[in-house]
């Protein structure tokens, strides 16, 4: 079945440094979504990417969808302590309806 | 802002017992989902529900699981005979319509099976 992998699993950064998490799918995706989960909280939808090569920005967050629609990245510029949490990508397989398969997440810790 | 609500926040049960987890999706939403997250692990899709029927389900969602929308506001997940490995956080989510991207997650129910 479809697998979605994320790296790194953990990332410690100093406040102000940049952060990137990478997501790779074993199959071609029809779309990819990104979620943020604060410690003890629930996933909060951030964005969906649909088109090959798509790039979307939300303030300090930049999301990319690969040309082959099998990988994606989330980049945070100048991290803040409020960015702390686990970032999950979740993909919809091109051939598997609308079922979301989540990656393992990247836990971001920011030192003030 | 409207929210998805879930009750109870924490459920403790004995192995073999039945549990019902309850969710109230956002009122004008049409698509409903259940996910689970074992402590420290990734979120796993269980089932999606639209127009009063299951539209998709994962391998996890076996015969022990069922979902229902009994009264137009609640959306329930029933586990018929709980196992130790069912211990997890269960999240309900809802989406407004087919073209909207955003799924709104509830706060979750932590299920502990002893």
Short mmCIF file of N, CA and C in Angstrom, two decimals, chain A:
data_model
loop_
_atom_site.label_atom_id
_atom_site.label_comp_id
_atom_site.label_asym_id
_atom_site.label_seq_id
_atom_site.Cartn_x
_atom_site.Cartn_y
_atom_site.Cartn_z
N UNK A 1 0.82 -1.21 0.00
CA UNK A 1 0.00 0.00 0.00
C UNK A 1 0.85 1.25 0.00
N UNK A 2 0.18 2.37 -0.11
CA UNK A 2 0.89 3.66 -0.15
C UNK A 2 1.61 3.92 1.16
N UNK A 3 2.82 4.46 1.05
CA UNK A 3 3.57 4.88 2.23
C UNK A 3 3.99 6.32 2.05
N UNK A 4 3.90 7.06 3.14
CA UNK A 4 4.34 8.46 3.12
C UNK A 4 5.36 8.62 4.23
N UNK A 5 6.55 9.05 3.84
CA UNK A 5 7.65 9.17 4.79
C UNK A 5 8.05 10.63 4.95
N UNK A 6 8.41 10.99 6.17
CA UNK A 6 8.83 12.35 6.45
C UNK A 6 10.18 12.34 7.12
N UNK A 7 11.01 13.28 6.77
CA UNK A 7 12.27 13.50 7.47
C UNK A 7 12.51 14.99 7.66
N UNK A 8 13.21 15.36 8.73
CA UNK A 8 13.65 14.48 9.82
C UNK A 8 12.50 14.16 10.76
N UNK A 9 12.75 13.27 11.69
CA UNK A 9 11.72 12.92 12.67
C UNK A 9 11.64 14.01 13.74
N UNK A 10 12.80 14.55 14.09
CA UNK A 10 12.89 15.62 15.08
C UNK A 10 13.83 16.71 14.55
N UNK A 11 13.59 17.92 14.97
CA UNK A 11 14.49 19.02 14.62
C UNK A 11 14.48 20.05 15.74
N UNK A 12 15.68 20.30 16.28
CA UNK A 12 15.85 21.39 17.25
C UNK A 12 16.47 22.56 16.51
N UNK A 13 15.89 23.73 16.66
CA UNK A 13 16.49 24.92 16.07
C UNK A 13 16.53 26.03 17.10
N UNK A 14 17.42 26.98 16.86
CA UNK A 14 17.45 28.20 17.66
C UNK A 14 16.43 29.14 17.06
N UNK A 15 15.73 29.87 17.91
CA UNK A 15 14.76 30.84 17.41
C UNK A 15 15.44 31.75 16.39
N UNK A 16 14.78 31.96 15.26
CA UNK A 16 15.35 32.77 14.20
C UNK A 16 15.96 31.97 13.07
N UNK A 17 16.28 30.70 13.36
CA UNK A 17 16.82 29.84 12.30
C UNK A 17 15.68 29.34 11.41
N UNK A 18 16.06 28.88 10.22
CA UNK A 18 15.08 28.31 9.32
C UNK A 18 14.89 26.82 9.60
N UNK A 19 13.79 26.29 9.11
CA UNK A 19 13.45 24.87 9.32
C UNK A 19 12.78 24.32 8.06
N UNK A 20 13.15 23.10 7.69
CA UNK A 20 12.51 22.45 6.56
C UNK A 20 12.18 21.00 6.90
N UNK A 21 11.01 20.55 6.53
CA UNK A 21 10.64 19.14 6.64
C UNK A 21 10.26 18.64 5.25
N UNK A 22 10.66 17.39 4.99
CA UNK A 22 10.48 16.80 3.66
C UNK A 22 9.56 15.60 3.73
N UNK A 23 8.76 15.47 2.71
CA UNK A 23 7.76 14.41 2.66
C UNK A 23 7.90 13.67 1.33
N UNK A 24 7.92 12.34 1.40
CA UNK A 24 8.04 11.53 0.19
C UNK A 24 7.00 10.43 0.18
N UNK A 25 6.34 10.30 -0.96
CA UNK A 25 5.34 9.25 -1.10
C UNK A 25 5.85 8.14 -2.01
N UNK A 26 5.42 6.92 -1.72
CA UNK A 26 5.80 5.79 -2.56
C UNK A 26 4.98 5.76 -3.86
N UNK A 27 3.89 6.53 -3.88
CA UNK A 27 3.04 6.56 -5.08
C UNK A 27 2.76 8.01 -5.48
N UNK A 28 2.31 8.19 -6.69
CA UNK A 28 1.94 9.53 -7.16
C UNK A 28 0.68 9.99 -6.44
N UNK A 29 0.70 11.26 -6.05
CA UNK A 29 -0.39 11.80 -5.26
C UNK A 29 -1.28 12.69 -6.11
N UNK A 30 -2.56 12.68 -5.82
CA UNK A 30 -3.46 13.64 -6.46
C UNK A 30 -3.37 14.99 -5.74
N UNK A 31 -3.15 14.95 -4.44
CA UNK A 31 -2.90 16.18 -3.71
C UNK A 31 -2.18 15.85 -2.41
N UNK A 32 -1.61 16.86 -1.80
CA UNK A 32 -0.95 16.69 -0.52
C UNK A 32 -1.40 17.81 0.40
N UNK A 33 -1.60 17.45 1.67
CA UNK A 33 -2.02 18.42 2.67
C UNK A 33 -0.97 18.47 3.77
N UNK A 34 -0.90 19.60 4.44
CA UNK A 34 0.00 19.77 5.58
C UNK A 34 -0.82 20.17 6.80
N UNK A 35 -0.46 19.58 7.93
CA UNK A 35 -1.13 19.84 9.20
C UNK A 35 -0.08 20.15 10.26
N UNK A 36 -0.51 20.95 11.26
CA UNK A 36 0.33 21.21 12.42
C UNK A 36 -0.40 20.70 13.66
N UNK A 37 0.32 20.02 14.51
CA UNK A 37 -0.26 19.53 15.76
C UNK A 37 0.60 20.01 16.92
N UNK A 38 0.02 20.86 17.75
CA UNK A 38 0.75 21.31 18.94
C UNK A 38 0.77 20.18 19.96
N UNK A 39 1.73 20.17 20.87
CA UNK A 39 1.78 19.13 21.90
C UNK A 39 0.45 19.03 22.66
N UNK A 40 -0.14 17.84 22.69
CA UNK A 40 -1.41 17.65 23.39
C UNK A 40 -2.62 18.13 22.61
N UNK A 41 -2.41 18.60 21.40
CA UNK A 41 -3.51 19.16 20.62
C UNK A 41 -3.94 18.26 19.47
N UNK A 42 -4.78 18.81 18.63
CA UNK A 42 -5.28 18.07 17.49
C UNK A 42 -4.69 18.64 16.21
N UNK A 43 -4.67 17.86 15.12
CA UNK A 43 -4.13 18.38 13.86
C UNK A 43 -4.94 19.57 13.37
N UNK A 44 -4.22 20.58 12.90
CA UNK A 44 -4.85 21.76 12.33
C UNK A 44 -4.39 21.88 10.89
N UNK A 45 -5.37 21.94 10.00
CA UNK A 45 -5.07 22.02 8.57
C UNK A 45 -4.32 23.30 8.26
N UNK A 46 -3.24 23.17 7.48
CA UNK A 46 -2.49 24.35 7.06
C UNK A 46 -2.77 24.69 5.60
N UNK A 47 -2.64 23.68 4.72
CA UNK A 47 -2.73 23.98 3.29
C UNK A 47 -2.90 22.70 2.48
N UNK A 48 -3.39 22.83 1.27
CA UNK A 48 -3.43 21.72 0.31
C UNK A 48 -2.76 22.16 -0.98
N UNK A 49 -1.95 21.26 -1.53
CA UNK A 49 -1.30 21.49 -2.83
C UNK A 49 -1.81 20.45 -3.80
N UNK A 50 -2.09 20.89 -5.02
CA UNK A 50 -2.72 20.00 -6.00
C UNK A 50 -1.90 19.87 -7.29
N UNK A 51 -1.30 20.98 -7.70
CA UNK A 51 -0.65 20.99 -9.02
C UNK A 51 0.82 20.63 -8.93
N UNK A 52 1.30 19.95 -9.93
CA UNK A 52 2.72 19.62 -10.06
C UNK A 52 3.56 20.89 -10.00
N UNK A 53 4.58 20.89 -9.14
CA UNK A 53 5.47 22.05 -9.03
C UNK A 53 4.89 23.23 -8.28
N UNK A 54 3.73 23.06 -7.68
CA UNK A 54 3.06 24.18 -7.02
C UNK A 54 3.84 24.67 -5.81
N UNK A 55 3.85 25.97 -5.63
CA UNK A 55 4.46 26.61 -4.46
C UNK A 55 3.42 27.56 -3.85
N UNK A 56 3.21 27.42 -2.55
CA UNK A 56 2.29 28.32 -1.86
C UNK A 56 2.98 28.88 -0.63
N UNK A 57 2.64 30.12 -0.30
CA UNK A 57 3.24 30.76 0.87
C UNK A 57 2.14 31.21 1.83
N UNK A 58 2.44 31.04 3.12
CA UNK A 58 1.61 31.58 4.18
C UNK A 58 2.57 32.27 5.14
N UNK A 59 2.70 33.58 5.01
CA UNK A 59 3.60 34.35 5.86
C UNK A 59 5.00 33.74 5.81
N UNK A 60 5.49 33.18 6.92
CA UNK A 60 6.85 32.64 6.94
C UNK A 60 6.93 31.19 6.46
N UNK A 61 5.78 30.60 6.09
CA UNK A 61 5.75 29.20 5.68
C UNK A 61 5.67 29.11 4.16
N UNK A 62 6.53 28.28 3.57
CA UNK A 62 6.52 28.03 2.14
C UNK A 62 6.34 26.54 1.89
N UNK A 63 5.35 26.21 1.09
CA UNK A 63 5.02 24.82 0.79
C UNK A 63 5.30 24.56 -0.69
N UNK A 64 5.91 23.39 -0.95
CA UNK A 64 6.18 23.02 -2.35
C UNK A 64 5.67 21.63 -2.62
N UNK A 65 5.20 21.43 -3.85
CA UNK A 65 4.79 20.12 -4.32
C UNK A 65 5.70 19.77 -5.50
N UNK A 66 6.31 18.60 -5.45
CA UNK A 66 7.28 18.23 -6.46
C UNK A 66 6.69 18.06 -7.85
N UNK A 67 7.56 18.14 -8.83
CA UNK A 67 7.12 18.02 -10.23
C UNK A 67 6.45 16.68 -10.50
N UNK A 68 6.97 15.63 -9.88
CA UNK A 68 6.43 14.28 -10.08
C UNK A 68 5.24 13.99 -9.17
N UNK A 69 4.89 14.95 -8.33
CA UNK A 69 3.77 14.81 -7.38
C UNK A 69 3.97 13.60 -6.47
N UNK A 70 5.22 13.40 -6.06
CA UNK A 70 5.52 12.32 -5.10
C UNK A 70 6.23 12.86 -3.87
N UNK A 71 6.59 14.13 -3.90
CA UNK A 71 7.26 14.69 -2.73
C UNK A 71 6.82 16.13 -2.50
N UNK A 72 7.05 16.57 -1.27
CA UNK A 72 6.63 17.91 -0.87
C UNK A 72 7.55 18.38 0.24
N UNK A 73 7.57 19.68 0.45
CA UNK A 73 8.35 20.22 1.55
C UNK A 73 7.63 21.40 2.17
N UNK A 74 7.95 21.60 3.45
CA UNK A 74 7.47 22.77 4.18
C UNK A 74 8.70 23.47 4.74
N UNK A 75 8.83 24.73 4.44
CA UNK A 75 9.97 25.51 4.91
C UNK A 75 9.45 26.66 5.76
N UNK A 76 10.02 26.80 6.95
CA UNK A 76 9.67 27.93 7.81
C UNK A 76 10.89 28.84 7.91
N UNK A 77 10.69 30.08 7.59
CA UNK A 77 11.77 31.08 7.68
C UNK A 77 11.74 31.73 9.05
N UNK A 78 12.91 31.90 9.63
CA UNK A 78 13.03 32.62 10.91
C UNK A 78 12.04 32.10 11.94
N UNK A 79 12.27 30.89 12.41
CA UNK A 79 11.33 30.24 13.34
C UNK A 79 11.10 31.07 14.59
N UNK A 80 9.90 30.89 15.14
CA UNK A 80 9.54 31.53 16.41
C UNK A 80 9.10 30.42 17.36
N UNK A 81 9.05 30.74 18.64
CA UNK A 81 8.66 29.71 19.62
C UNK A 81 7.23 29.22 19.37
N UNK A 82 6.42 30.05 18.75
CA UNK A 82 5.05 29.65 18.45
C UNK A 82 4.96 28.60 17.34
N UNK A 83 6.08 28.36 16.66
CA UNK A 83 6.10 27.35 15.59
C UNK A 83 6.26 25.94 16.14
N UNK A 84 6.51 25.82 17.44
CA UNK A 84 6.71 24.51 18.06
C UNK A 84 5.52 23.60 17.80
N UNK A 85 5.80 22.35 17.46
CA UNK A 85 4.74 21.38 17.23
C UNK A 85 5.24 20.31 16.28
N UNK A 86 4.33 19.43 15.91
CA UNK A 86 4.66 18.39 14.92
C UNK A 86 3.96 18.72 13.62
N UNK A 87 4.71 18.70 12.55
CA UNK A 87 4.18 19.00 11.23
C UNK A 87 4.02 17.70 10.45
N UNK A 88 2.81 17.45 10.02
CA UNK A 88 2.49 16.23 9.28
C UNK A 88 2.14 16.58 7.84
N UNK A 89 2.66 15.80 6.91
CA UNK A 89 2.11 15.85 5.56
C UNK A 89 1.12 14.69 5.44
N UNK A 90 0.18 14.82 4.55
CA UNK A 90 -0.81 13.77 4.33
C UNK A 90 -1.17 13.78 2.86
N UNK A 91 -1.01 12.63 2.22
CA UNK A 91 -1.22 12.56 0.78
C UNK A 91 -2.44 11.74 0.41
N UNK A 92 -3.02 12.11 -0.73
CA UNK A 92 -4.10 11.33 -1.31
C UNK A 92 -3.54 10.65 -2.55
N UNK A 93 -3.54 9.31 -2.52
CA UNK A 93 -3.04 8.52 -3.65
C UNK A 93 -3.89 8.79 -4.89
N UNK A 94 -3.21 8.92 -6.00
CA UNK A 94 -3.90 9.17 -7.27
C UNK A 94 -4.92 8.09 -7.61
N UNK A 95 -4.69 6.87 -7.11
CA UNK A 95 -5.55 5.74 -7.47
C UNK A 95 -6.30 5.16 -6.29
N UNK A 96 -6.41 5.90 -5.21
CA UNK A 96 -7.03 5.32 -4.01
C UNK A 96 -8.07 6.24 -3.42
N UNK A 97 -8.94 6.76 -4.25
CA UNK A 97 -10.04 7.57 -3.74
C UNK A 97 -9.56 8.82 -3.05
N UNK A 98 -10.17 9.11 -1.91
CA UNK A 98 -9.82 10.32 -1.18
C UNK A 98 -9.22 10.06 0.18
N UNK A 99 -8.74 8.86 0.39
CA UNK A 99 -8.19 8.50 1.69
C UNK A 99 -6.86 9.19 1.92
N UNK A 100 -6.73 9.85 3.07
CA UNK A 100 -5.50 10.54 3.43
C UNK A 100 -4.54 9.57 4.11
N UNK A 101 -3.30 9.54 3.64
CA UNK A 101 -2.26 8.78 4.32
C UNK A 101 -1.27 9.77 4.90
N UNK A 102 -1.13 9.74 6.22
CA UNK A 102 -0.26 10.69 6.90
C UNK A 102 1.17 10.19 6.94
N UNK A 103 2.09 11.14 6.89
CA UNK A 103 3.48 10.84 7.17
C UNK A 103 3.69 10.76 8.68
N UNK A 104 4.91 10.35 9.07
CA UNK A 104 5.20 10.18 10.48
C UNK A 104 5.36 11.47 11.25
N UNK A 105 5.45 12.58 10.54
CA UNK A 105 5.57 13.88 11.20
C UNK A 105 7.00 14.27 11.51
N UNK A 106 7.22 15.56 11.57
CA UNK A 106 8.49 16.12 12.04
C UNK A 106 8.18 16.98 13.25
N UNK A 107 8.81 16.61 14.36
CA UNK A 107 8.59 17.39 15.58
C UNK A 107 9.61 18.51 15.64
N UNK A 108 9.10 19.73 15.65
CA UNK A 108 9.97 20.92 15.69
C UNK A 108 10.02 21.47 17.10
N UNK A 109 11.24 21.65 17.59
CA UNK A 109 11.46 22.30 18.88
C UNK A 109 12.29 23.55 18.65
N UNK A 110 11.88 24.65 19.24
CA UNK A 110 12.54 25.93 19.01
C UNK A 110 13.06 26.46 20.33
N UNK A 111 14.35 26.70 20.40
CA UNK A 111 14.96 27.24 21.61
C UNK A 111 14.96 28.75 21.55
N UNK A 112 14.43 29.40 22.60
CA UNK A 112 14.38 30.88 22.58
C UNK A 112 15.75 31.50 22.79
#
